[in-house]
PDB file of C-alpha atoms in Angstrom:
ATOM      1  CA  MET A  16      96.727 -12.233   3.423  1.00  0.00           C
ATOM      2  CA  THR A  17      93.083 -11.173   3.635  1.00  0.00           C
ATOM      3  CA  LEU A  18      93.568  -7.552   2.470  1.00  0.00           C
ATOM      4  CA  PRO A  19      95.655  -8.631  -0.790  1.00  0.00           C
ATOM      5  CA  PHE A  20      93.105 -11.428  -1.425  1.00  0.00           C
ATOM      6  CA  LEU A  21      90.255  -9.010  -1.453  1.00  0.00           C
ATOM      7  CA  ILE A  22      91.678  -6.088  -3.526  1.00  0.00           C
ATOM      8  CA  GLN A  23      94.678  -7.430  -5.551  1.00  0.00           C
ATOM      9  CA  PRO A  24      92.558  -8.616  -8.565  1.00  0.00           C
ATOM     10  CA  PHE A  25      90.787  -5.256  -8.608  1.00  0.00           C
ATOM     11  CA  ILE A  26      93.913  -3.324  -8.692  1.00  0.00           C
ATOM     12  CA  GLU A  27      95.775  -5.309 -11.191  1.00  0.00           C
ATOM     13  CA  TYR A  28      93.038  -5.855 -13.933  1.00  0.00           C
ATOM     14  CA  GLY A  29      90.501  -3.401 -15.545  1.00  0.00           C
ATOM     15  CA  PHE A  30      88.092  -5.997 -16.331  1.00  0.00           C
ATOM     16  CA  MET A  31      87.706  -7.120 -12.719  1.00  0.00           C
ATOM     17  CA  ARG A  32      87.282  -3.335 -11.732  1.00  0.00           C
ATOM     18  CA  ARG A  33      84.318  -3.032 -14.185  1.00  0.00           C
ATOM     19  CA  ALA A  34      82.891  -6.216 -13.013  1.00  0.00           C
ATOM     20  CA  LEU A  35      83.002  -5.056  -9.394  1.00  0.00           C
ATOM     21  CA  VAL A  36      81.286  -1.650 -10.142  1.00  0.00           C
ATOM     22  CA  ALA A  37      78.685  -3.371 -12.139  1.00  0.00           C
ATOM     23  CA  CYS A  38      77.711  -5.556  -9.287  1.00  0.00           C
ATOM     24  CA  LEU A  39      77.834  -2.742  -6.747  1.00  0.00           C
ATOM     25  CA  ALA A  40      75.345  -0.970  -8.885  1.00  0.00           C
ATOM     26  CA  LEU A  41      73.208  -3.851  -9.240  1.00  0.00           C
ATOM     27  CA  SER A  42      73.540  -4.647  -5.618  1.00  0.00           C
ATOM     28  CA  LEU A  43      72.164  -1.285  -4.410  1.00  0.00           C
ATOM     29  CA  SER A  44      69.110  -1.185  -6.785  1.00  0.00           C
ATOM     30  CA  THR A  45      67.966  -4.904  -6.991  1.00  0.00           C
ATOM     31  CA  THR A  46      68.284  -5.713  -3.288  1.00  0.00           C
ATOM     32  CA  THR A  47      65.935  -2.681  -2.697  1.00  0.00           C
ATOM     33  CA  LEU A  48      63.498  -3.905  -5.197  1.00  0.00           C
ATOM     34  CA  GLY A  49      63.729  -7.433  -3.749  1.00  0.00           C
ATOM     35  CA  VAL A  50      62.744  -6.084  -0.199  1.00  0.00           C
ATOM     36  CA  PHE A  51      59.505  -4.682  -1.555  1.00  0.00           C
ATOM     37  CA  LEU A  52      58.950  -7.855  -3.700  1.00  0.00           C
ATOM     38  CA  PHE A  53      59.430  -9.849  -0.331  1.00  0.00           C
ATOM     39  CA  LEU A  54      57.086  -7.628   1.646  1.00  0.00           C
ATOM     40  CA  ARG A  55      54.407  -7.930  -1.118  1.00  0.00           C
ATOM     41  CA  ARG A  56      54.803 -11.607  -0.718  1.00  0.00           C
ATOM     42  CA  MET A  57      55.877 -11.779  -4.384  1.00  0.00           C
ATOM     43  CA  SER A  58      59.329 -13.144  -4.007  1.00  0.00           C
ATOM     44  CA  LEU A  59      58.923 -15.570  -7.007  1.00  0.00           C
ATOM     45  CA  MET A  60      57.703 -12.927  -9.418  1.00  0.00           C
ATOM     46  CA  GLY A  61      61.388 -11.804  -9.813  1.00  0.00           C
ATOM     47  CA  ASP A  62      62.149 -15.350 -10.862  1.00  0.00           C
ATOM     48  CA  ALA A  63      59.215 -15.303 -13.176  1.00  0.00           C
ATOM     49  CA  LEU A  64      59.988 -12.087 -14.884  1.00  0.00           C
ATOM     50  CA  SER A  65      63.716 -12.990 -15.150  1.00  0.00           C
ATOM     51  CA  HIS A  66      62.716 -15.852 -17.475  1.00  0.00           C
ATOM     52  CA  ALA A  67      59.911 -13.849 -19.074  1.00  0.00           C
ATOM     53  CA  ILE A  68      62.449 -11.440 -20.740  1.00  0.00           C
ATOM     54  CA  LEU A  69      64.515 -14.227 -22.413  1.00  0.00           C
ATOM     55  CA  PRO A  70      62.275 -14.281 -25.567  1.00  0.00           C
ATOM     56  CA  GLY A  71      62.800 -10.638 -26.158  1.00  0.00           C
ATOM     57  CA  VAL A  72      66.492 -10.964 -25.363  1.00  0.00           C
ATOM     58  CA  ALA A  73      66.655 -13.801 -27.742  1.00  0.00           C
ATOM     59  CA  THR A  74      64.542 -12.024 -30.494  1.00  0.00           C
ATOM     60  CA  GLY A  75      67.101  -8.941 -30.339  1.00  0.00           C
ATOM     61  CA  TYR A  76      70.016 -11.542 -30.512  1.00  0.00           C
ATOM     62  CA  LEU A  77      68.676 -12.921 -33.667  1.00  0.00           C
ATOM     63  CA  LEU A  78      68.160  -9.668 -35.394  1.00  0.00           C
ATOM     64  CA  SER A  79      71.449  -7.691 -34.257  1.00  0.00           C
ATOM     65  CA  GLY A  80      73.552 -10.102 -32.633  1.00  0.00           C
ATOM     66  CA  MET A  81      75.138  -9.429 -29.262  1.00  0.00           C
ATOM     67  CA  SER A  82      73.863  -5.804 -29.393  1.00  0.00           C
ATOM     68  CA  LEU A  83      73.006  -4.247 -25.908  1.00  0.00           C
ATOM     69  CA  LEU A  84      70.508  -2.052 -27.294  1.00  0.00           C
ATOM     70  CA  ALA A  85      68.481  -4.580 -29.346  1.00  0.00           C
ATOM     71  CA  MET A  86      68.626  -7.431 -26.484  1.00  0.00           C
ATOM     72  CA  GLY A  87      67.788  -4.851 -23.827  1.00  0.00           C
ATOM     73  CA  THR A  88      65.011  -3.315 -25.544  1.00  0.00           C
ATOM     74  CA  GLY A  89      63.554  -6.776 -26.584  1.00  0.00           C
ATOM     75  CA  GLY A  90      63.830  -7.990 -22.984  1.00  0.00           C
ATOM     76  CA  PHE A  91      62.228  -4.960 -21.600  1.00  0.00           C
ATOM     77  CA  ILE A  92      59.244  -5.175 -24.079  1.00  0.00           C
ATOM     78  CA  ALA A  93      58.965  -8.965 -23.445  1.00  0.00           C
ATOM     79  CA  GLY A  94      58.937  -8.688 -19.603  1.00  0.00           C
ATOM     80  CA  ILE A  95      56.447  -5.839 -19.554  1.00  0.00           C
ATOM     81  CA  LEU A  96      54.074  -7.826 -21.989  1.00  0.00           C
ATOM     82  CA  VAL A  97      54.162 -10.938 -19.696  1.00  0.00           C
ATOM     83  CA  ALA A  98      53.687  -8.855 -16.549  1.00  0.00           C
ATOM     84  CA  LEU A  99      50.618  -7.142 -18.065  1.00  0.00           C
ATOM     85  CA  VAL A 100      49.160 -10.274 -19.745  1.00  0.00           C
ATOM     86  CA  ALA A 101      49.544 -12.253 -16.486  1.00  0.00           C
ATOM     87  CA  GLY A 102      47.953  -9.666 -14.328  1.00  0.00           C
ATOM     88  CA  TRP A 103      45.143  -9.327 -16.949  1.00  0.00           C
ATOM     89  CA  VAL A 104      44.530 -13.086 -16.950  1.00  0.00           C
ATOM     90  CA  SER A 105      44.489 -13.334 -13.142  1.00  0.00           C
ATOM     91  CA  ARG A 106      41.798 -10.678 -12.973  1.00  0.00           C
ATOM     92  CA  ARG A 107      39.616 -12.432 -15.657  1.00  0.00           C
ATOM     93  CA  THR A 108      39.936 -15.909 -14.562  1.00  0.00           C
ATOM     94  CA  PRO A 109      39.993 -17.929 -11.312  1.00  0.00           C
ATOM     95  CA  LEU A 110      43.814 -18.093 -11.473  1.00  0.00           C
ATOM     96  CA  LYS A 111      45.694 -16.416  -8.999  1.00  0.00           C
ATOM     97  CA  GLU A 112      48.462 -14.042 -10.087  1.00  0.00           C
ATOM     98  CA  ASP A 113      51.223 -16.541  -8.938  1.00  0.00           C
ATOM     99  CA  ALA A 114      49.797 -19.625 -11.064  1.00  0.00           C
ATOM    100  CA  SER A 115      49.411 -17.058 -13.976  1.00  0.00           C
ATOM    101  CA  PHE A 116      52.879 -15.937 -13.761  1.00  0.00           C
ATOM    102  CA  ALA A 117      54.227 -19.370 -13.480  1.00  0.00           C
ATOM    103  CA  GLY A 118      52.304 -20.566 -16.608  1.00  0.00           C
ATOM    104  CA  PHE A 119      53.790 -17.728 -18.808  1.00  0.00           C
ATOM    105  CA  TYR A 120      57.398 -17.803 -17.539  1.00  0.00           C
ATOM    106  CA  LEU A 121      57.932 -21.480 -18.089  1.00  0.00           C
ATOM    107  CA  GLY A 122      56.562 -20.845 -21.836  1.00  0.00           C
ATOM    108  CA  SER A 123      58.680 -17.834 -22.084  1.00  0.00           C
ATOM    109  CA  LEU A 124      61.739 -19.971 -20.895  1.00  0.00           C
ATOM    110  CA  ALA A 125      61.312 -22.659 -23.353  1.00  0.00           C
ATOM    111  CA  LEU A 126      60.540 -20.205 -26.085  1.00  0.00           C
ATOM    112  CA  GLY A 127      63.746 -18.178 -25.359  1.00  0.00           C
ATOM    113  CA  VAL A 128      65.984 -21.128 -25.377  1.00  0.00           C
ATOM    114  CA  THR A 129      64.489 -22.205 -28.550  1.00  0.00           C
ATOM    115  CA  LEU A 130      64.887 -18.954 -30.188  1.00  0.00           C
ATOM    116  CA  VAL A 131      68.547 -18.934 -29.217  1.00  0.00           C
ATOM    117  CA  SER A 132      69.247 -22.513 -30.635  1.00  0.00           C
ATOM    118  CA  LEU A 133      68.020 -21.376 -34.060  1.00  0.00           C
ATOM    119  CA  ARG A 134      71.115 -19.391 -34.656  1.00  0.00           C
ATOM    120  CA  GLY A 135      73.554 -19.364 -31.668  1.00  0.00           C
ATOM    121  CA  SER A 136      75.636 -21.980 -29.954  1.00  0.00           C
ATOM    122  CA  SER A 137      75.496 -23.287 -26.583  1.00  0.00           C
ATOM    123  CA  VAL A 138      78.099 -20.687 -25.532  1.00  0.00           C
ATOM    124  CA  ASP A 139      75.709 -18.056 -26.571  1.00  0.00           C
ATOM    125  CA  LEU A 140      73.028 -19.813 -24.445  1.00  0.00           C
ATOM    126  CA  LEU A 141      75.082 -20.103 -21.539  1.00  0.00           C
ATOM    127  CA  HIS A 142      76.096 -16.226 -21.888  1.00  0.00           C
ATOM    128  CA  LEU A 143      72.309 -15.389 -21.685  1.00  0.00           C
ATOM    129  CA  LEU A 144      71.440 -17.471 -18.923  1.00  0.00           C
ATOM    130  CA  PHE A 145      74.424 -17.346 -16.675  1.00  0.00           C
ATOM    131  CA  GLY A 146      75.805 -14.127 -17.801  1.00  0.00           C
ATOM    132  CA  SER A 147      79.683 -13.144 -18.500  1.00  0.00           C
ATOM    133  CA  ILE A 148      80.308 -10.832 -15.698  1.00  0.00           C
ATOM    134  CA  LEU A 149      84.130 -10.768 -16.487  1.00  0.00           C
ATOM    135  CA  ALA A 150      83.261  -9.400 -20.083  1.00  0.00           C
ATOM    136  CA  VAL A 151      81.457  -6.362 -18.927  1.00  0.00           C
ATOM    137  CA  ASP A 152      82.547  -3.414 -21.220  1.00  0.00           C
ATOM    138  CA  ARG A 153      82.161   0.319 -20.671  1.00  0.00           C
ATOM    139  CA  GLN A 154      78.839   0.248 -22.591  1.00  0.00           C
ATOM    140  CA  SER A 155      77.290  -2.300 -20.517  1.00  0.00           C
ATOM    141  CA  LEU A 156      78.692  -0.728 -17.162  1.00  0.00           C
ATOM    142  CA  THR A 157      77.232   2.693 -18.325  1.00  0.00           C
ATOM    143  CA  PHE A 158      73.840   0.977 -18.810  1.00  0.00           C
ATOM    144  CA  VAL A 159      73.931  -0.896 -15.376  1.00  0.00           C
ATOM    145  CA  ALA A 160      74.803   2.199 -13.668  1.00  0.00           C
ATOM    146  CA  ALA A 161      72.208   4.390 -15.333  1.00  0.00           C
ATOM    147  CA  VAL A 162      69.699   1.880 -14.477  1.00  0.00           C
ATOM    148  CA  ALA A 163      70.783   1.592 -10.966  1.00  0.00           C
ATOM    149  CA  THR A 164      70.658   5.352 -10.519  1.00  0.00           C
ATOM    150  CA  LEU A 165      67.259   5.619 -12.018  1.00  0.00           C
ATOM    151  CA  THR A 166      65.665   3.016 -10.015  1.00  0.00           C
ATOM    152  CA  LEU A 167      66.975   4.475  -6.661  1.00  0.00           C
ATOM    153  CA  LEU A 168      65.823   7.908  -7.649  1.00  0.00           C
ATOM    154  CA  CYS A 169      62.332   6.684  -8.464  1.00  0.00           C
ATOM    155  CA  LEU A 170      62.113   4.744  -5.248  1.00  0.00           C
ATOM    156  CA  ALA A 171      63.182   7.815  -3.065  1.00  0.00           C
ATOM    157  CA  VAL A 172      60.537   9.824  -4.729  1.00  0.00           C
ATOM    158  CA  CYS A 173      57.732   7.562  -4.657  1.00  0.00           C
ATOM    159  CA  TYR A 174      58.819   5.725  -1.339  1.00  0.00           C
ATOM    160  CA  ARG A 175      55.766   6.716   0.543  1.00  0.00           C
ATOM    161  CA  GLY A 176      53.395   5.785  -1.919  1.00  0.00           C
ATOM    162  CA  LEU A 177      55.105   2.306  -2.420  1.00  0.00           C
ATOM    163  CA  VAL A 178      55.091   1.651   1.407  1.00  0.00           C
ATOM    164  CA  SER A 179      51.604   2.596   1.423  1.00  0.00           C
ATOM    165  CA  GLU A 180      50.580   0.013  -1.129  1.00  0.00           C
ATOM    166  CA  VAL A 181      52.503  -2.595   0.651  1.00  0.00           C
ATOM    167  CA  PHE A 182      51.029  -1.931   4.015  1.00  0.00           C
ATOM    168  CA  ASP A 183      47.741  -0.343   3.467  1.00  0.00           C
ATOM    169  CA  SER A 184      46.654  -0.941  -0.038  1.00  0.00           C
ATOM    170  CA  THR A 185      42.873  -0.765   0.837  1.00  0.00           C
ATOM    171  CA  TRP A 186      43.246   2.787   2.086  1.00  0.00           C
ATOM    172  CA  LEU A 187      45.189   3.849  -1.023  1.00  0.00           C
ATOM    173  CA  GLU A 188      42.523   2.580  -3.188  1.00  0.00           C
ATOM    174  CA  VAL A 189      39.624   4.209  -1.374  1.00  0.00           C
ATOM    175  CA  ASN A 190      41.233   7.712  -1.067  1.00  0.00           C
ATOM    176  CA  LYS A 191      43.580   7.910  -4.255  1.00  0.00           C
ATOM    177  CA  ARG A 192      42.004   5.455  -6.934  1.00  0.00           C
ATOM    178  CA  ARG A 193      44.589   5.640  -9.482  1.00  0.00           C
ATOM    179  CA  LEU A 194      47.769   5.753  -7.582  1.00  0.00           C
ATOM    180  CA  PRO A 195      47.987   2.079  -6.635  1.00  0.00           C
ATOM    181  CA  THR A 196      47.757   1.093 -10.392  1.00  0.00           C
ATOM    182  CA  LEU A 197      50.339   3.892 -11.073  1.00  0.00           C
ATOM    183  CA  PHE A 198      52.668   2.555  -8.303  1.00  0.00           C
ATOM    184  CA  HIS A 199      52.297  -0.874  -9.247  1.00  0.00           C
ATOM    185  CA  THR A 200      53.152  -0.233 -12.872  1.00  0.00           C
ATOM    186  CA  LEU A 201      56.152   1.878 -11.928  1.00  0.00           C
ATOM    187  CA  PHE A 202      57.322  -0.962  -9.740  1.00  0.00           C
ATOM    188  CA  LEU A 203      57.011  -3.523 -12.535  1.00  0.00           C
ATOM    189  CA  GLY A 204      58.753  -1.405 -15.019  1.00  0.00           C
ATOM    190  CA  LEU A 205      61.685  -0.879 -12.575  1.00  0.00           C
ATOM    191  CA  LEU A 206      61.840  -4.532 -11.710  1.00  0.00           C
ATOM    192  CA  VAL A 207      61.925  -5.668 -15.430  1.00  0.00           C
ATOM    193  CA  LEU A 208      64.492  -2.844 -16.207  1.00  0.00           C
ATOM    194  CA  ASN A 209      66.817  -4.178 -13.476  1.00  0.00           C
ATOM    195  CA  LEU A 210      66.237  -7.765 -14.754  1.00  0.00           C
ATOM    196  CA  VAL A 211      67.177  -6.339 -18.256  1.00  0.00           C
ATOM    197  CA  ALA A 212      70.258  -4.716 -16.831  1.00  0.00           C
ATOM    198  CA  GLY A 213      71.175  -7.701 -14.734  1.00  0.00           C
ATOM    199  CA  PHE A 214      71.217 -10.172 -17.488  1.00  0.00           C
ATOM    200  CA  GLN A 215      74.031  -8.640 -18.922  1.00  0.00           C
ATOM    201  CA  VAL A 216      76.148  -9.174 -15.838  1.00  0.00           C
ATOM    202  CA  LEU A 217      74.805 -12.307 -14.074  1.00  0.00           C
ATOM    203  CA  GLY A 218      72.544 -13.699 -16.559  1.00  0.00           C
ATOM    204  CA  THR A 219      68.715 -14.263 -16.281  1.00  0.00           C
ATOM    205  CA  LEU A 220      68.799 -17.128 -14.007  1.00  0.00           C
ATOM    206  CA  MET A 221      71.487 -15.633 -11.597  1.00  0.00           C
ATOM    207  CA  VAL A 222      70.386 -12.085 -11.161  1.00  0.00           C
ATOM    208  CA  VAL A 223      67.167 -13.138  -9.024  1.00  0.00           C
ATOM    209  CA  GLY A 224      69.541 -14.384  -6.571  1.00  0.00           C
ATOM    210  CA  MET A 225      71.324 -11.146  -6.186  1.00  0.00           C
ATOM    211  CA  MET A 226      67.888  -9.421  -5.857  1.00  0.00           C
ATOM    212  CA  MET A 227      66.022 -11.860  -3.305  1.00  0.00           C
ATOM    213  CA  LEU A 228      68.791 -13.647  -1.153  1.00  0.00           C
ATOM    214  CA  PRO A 229      69.972 -10.411   0.594  1.00  0.00           C
ATOM    215  CA  ALA A 230      66.479  -9.182   1.096  1.00  0.00           C
ATOM    216  CA  VAL A 231      65.054 -12.195   2.708  1.00  0.00           C
ATOM    217  CA  ALA A 232      68.258 -12.463   4.935  1.00  0.00           C
ATOM    218  CA  ALA A 233      67.834  -9.009   5.963  1.00  0.00           C
ATOM    219  CA  ARG A 234      64.305  -9.764   7.161  1.00  0.00           C
ATOM    220  CA  CYS A 235      65.482 -12.464   9.686  1.00  0.00           C
ATOM    221  CA  TRP A 236      67.717  -9.435  11.199  1.00  0.00           C
ATOM    222  CA  MET A 237      65.667  -6.225  10.873  1.00  0.00           C
ATOM    223  CA  HIS A 238      62.229  -5.190  12.273  1.00  0.00           C
ATOM    224  CA  THR A 239      61.801  -2.010  10.223  1.00  0.00           C
ATOM    225  CA  LEU A 240      61.754  -1.461   6.508  1.00  0.00           C
ATOM    226  CA  PRO A 241      64.540   1.061   6.197  1.00  0.00           C
ATOM    227  CA  GLY A 242      66.787  -1.150   8.297  1.00  0.00           C
ATOM    228  CA  MET A 243      65.842  -4.010   5.815  1.00  0.00           C
ATOM    229  CA  ILE A 244      66.862  -1.933   2.873  1.00  0.00           C
ATOM    230  CA  LEU A 245      70.206  -0.909   4.438  1.00  0.00           C
ATOM    231  CA  LEU A 246      71.202  -4.231   5.323  1.00  0.00           C
ATOM    232  CA  ALA A 247      70.095  -5.814   2.059  1.00  0.00           C
ATOM    233  CA  GLY A 248      72.150  -3.424   0.198  1.00  0.00           C
ATOM    234  CA  ILE A 249      75.231  -3.791   2.532  1.00  0.00           C
ATOM    235  CA  VAL A 250      74.948  -7.628   2.268  1.00  0.00           C
ATOM    236  CA  GLY A 251      74.613  -7.337  -1.722  1.00  0.00           C
ATOM    237  CA  VAL A 252      77.787  -5.130  -1.860  1.00  0.00           C
ATOM    238  CA  LEU A 253      79.851  -7.555   0.291  1.00  0.00           C
ATOM    239  CA  CYS A 254      78.586 -10.610  -1.485  1.00  0.00           C
ATOM    240  CA  SER A 255      79.620  -9.049  -4.838  1.00  0.00           C
ATOM    241  CA  TRP A 256      82.970  -8.251  -3.644  1.00  0.00           C
ATOM    242  CA  PHE A 257      83.665 -11.587  -1.855  1.00  0.00           C
ATOM    243  CA  GLY A 258      82.179 -13.494  -4.687  1.00  0.00           C
ATOM    244  CA  LEU A 259      84.433 -12.037  -7.175  1.00  0.00           C
ATOM    245  CA  SER A 260      87.571 -12.363  -5.028  1.00  0.00           C
ATOM    246  CA  ILE A 261      86.873 -15.867  -4.512  1.00  0.00           C
ATOM    247  CA  SER A 262      86.099 -16.691  -8.124  1.00  0.00           C
ATOM    248  CA  TRP A 263      89.350 -15.252  -9.038  1.00  0.00           C
ATOM    249  CA  ARG A 264      91.377 -17.164  -6.484  1.00  0.00           C
ATOM    250  CA  VAL A 265      89.736 -20.283  -6.929  1.00  0.00           C
ATOM    251  CA  ALA A 266      88.846 -20.312 -10.439  1.00  0.00           C
ATOM    252  CA  LEU A 267      85.083 -20.566 -10.375  1.00  0.00           C
ATOM    253  CA  PRO A 268      82.500 -18.888 -12.410  1.00  0.00           C
ATOM    254  CA  ALA A 269      82.026 -15.380 -11.095  1.00  0.00           C
ATOM    255  CA  GLY A 270      78.054 -15.080 -11.096  1.00  0.00           C
ATOM    256  CA  PRO A 271      77.379 -18.238  -9.277  1.00  0.00           C
ATOM    257  CA  SER A 272      79.938 -17.471  -6.933  1.00  0.00           C
ATOM    258  CA  ILE A 273      78.428 -14.083  -6.040  1.00  0.00           C
ATOM    259  CA  VAL A 274      75.029 -16.072  -5.589  1.00  0.00           C
ATOM    260  CA  LEU A 275      76.564 -18.639  -3.349  1.00  0.00           C
ATOM    261  CA  CYS A 276      78.045 -15.882  -1.045  1.00  0.00           C
ATOM    262  CA  ALA A 277      74.481 -14.456  -0.627  1.00  0.00           C
ATOM    263  CA  SER A 278      73.167 -18.046  -0.076  1.00  0.00           C
ATOM    264  CA  VAL A 279      75.630 -18.615   2.784  1.00  0.00           C
ATOM    265  CA  PHE A 280      74.518 -15.354   4.335  1.00  0.00           C
ATOM    266  CA  PHE A 281      70.878 -16.588   3.979  1.00  0.00           C
ATOM    267  CA  LEU A 282      71.437 -19.623   5.682  1.00  0.00           C
ATOM    268  CA  PHE A 283      73.396 -18.154   8.534  1.00  0.00           C
ATOM    269  CA  SER A 284      70.804 -15.526   8.863  1.00  0.00           C
ATOM    270  CA  ILE A 285      67.861 -18.015   9.030  1.00  0.00           C
ATOM    271  CA  LEU A 286      69.800 -20.061  11.781  1.00  0.00           C
ATOM    272  CA  PHE A 287      71.010 -17.190  13.943  1.00  0.00           C
ATOM    273  CA  GLY A 288      68.912 -14.043  12.860  1.00  0.00           C
ATOM    274  CA  GLY A 289      67.271 -12.278  15.668  1.00  0.00           C
ATOM    275  CA  ARG A 290      63.791 -12.829  14.067  1.00  0.00           C
ATOM    276  CA  SER A 291      64.180 -16.558  13.004  1.00  0.00           C
ATOM    277  CA  ARG A 292      66.698 -17.950  15.421  1.00  0.00           C
ATOM    278  CA  LEU A 293      66.147 -21.616  13.948  1.00  0.00           C
ATOM    279  CA  ALA A 294      69.374 -22.832  15.618  1.00  0.00           C
ATOM    280  CA  VAL A 295      67.774 -22.326  18.936  1.00  0.00           C
ATOM    281  CA  VAL A 296      64.809 -24.369  17.802  1.00  0.00           C
ATOM    282  CA  LEU A 297      67.074 -27.352  16.492  1.00  0.00           C
ATOM    283  CA  LEU A 298      69.242 -27.377  19.462  1.00  0.00           C
ATOM    284  CA  ARG A 299      66.468 -26.969  22.255  1.00  0.00           C
ATOM    285  CA  PRO A 300      65.877 -30.888  22.593  1.00  0.00           C
ATOM    286  CA  PHE A 301      69.506 -31.382  23.160  1.00  0.00           C
ATOM    287  CA  PHE A 302      69.790 -28.522  25.809  1.00  0.00           C
ATOM    288  CA  GLY A 303      66.414 -28.307  27.015  1.00  0.00           C
ATOM    289  CA  LYS A 304      63.998 -25.362  27.126  1.00  0.00           C
ATOM    290  CA  GLU A 305      65.032 -21.730  27.432  1.00  0.00           C
ATOM    291  CA  ARG A 306      65.023 -20.014  30.738  1.00  0.00           C
TER     292      ARG A 306
END
């Protein structure tokens, strides 16, 4: 029963195969970015930027309807602008970067919803917020695959620089003054690009779950950065596969089902992961101290 449950819908239906391929591509690129976000202590930035792209996506929708090019371009421009403006405000005012992002992303979310409501329906708004993974066409699939490929190539080429910025940014600033800004800008660009690709599949609200939950869960098990990246990617792939299979069998929304699978693994990891072992702490009063 288990094997047919996991493979039957992807054998019989083309739209399920396209959804699976899109999710697998996103899993490999977004989870890697999520690991670096987690290590930078910027986990909520992904959530902020996912809402920040909504006004640009909505503007593209108002101008050209459900055009992938128009909505993707608008979302990318909006996300980059919010990231740059929020960083500039944090440098020029007493506000920290997280507070600056919070203010801008809340306003962006409200603006995006308002823009969609000017012309669209509640169905269009739900499509932008929660995605329509089972309606992924060849054009969207090609775009997602291209973004994932570009992201992985850029991360592979700039891996040492990104790691240096995360763990020893002071040394990088002293010895190579312009590189930290270059790496930070590249990272933000890749982050926004993946969020734009992800909204086509999971929506602006759900794509952050695929990005951050496997990355945070991997930290509960792994001690090294390559191990975290590898495990996060594997978890993302498995959650995509299981989530789509469960949504097909039980008639649940596909995007939330994938994120719920990732949430289950996250909870399991914080309870039983080798680096967290929360279950041991909770059960210690009942079984006495560890020996």
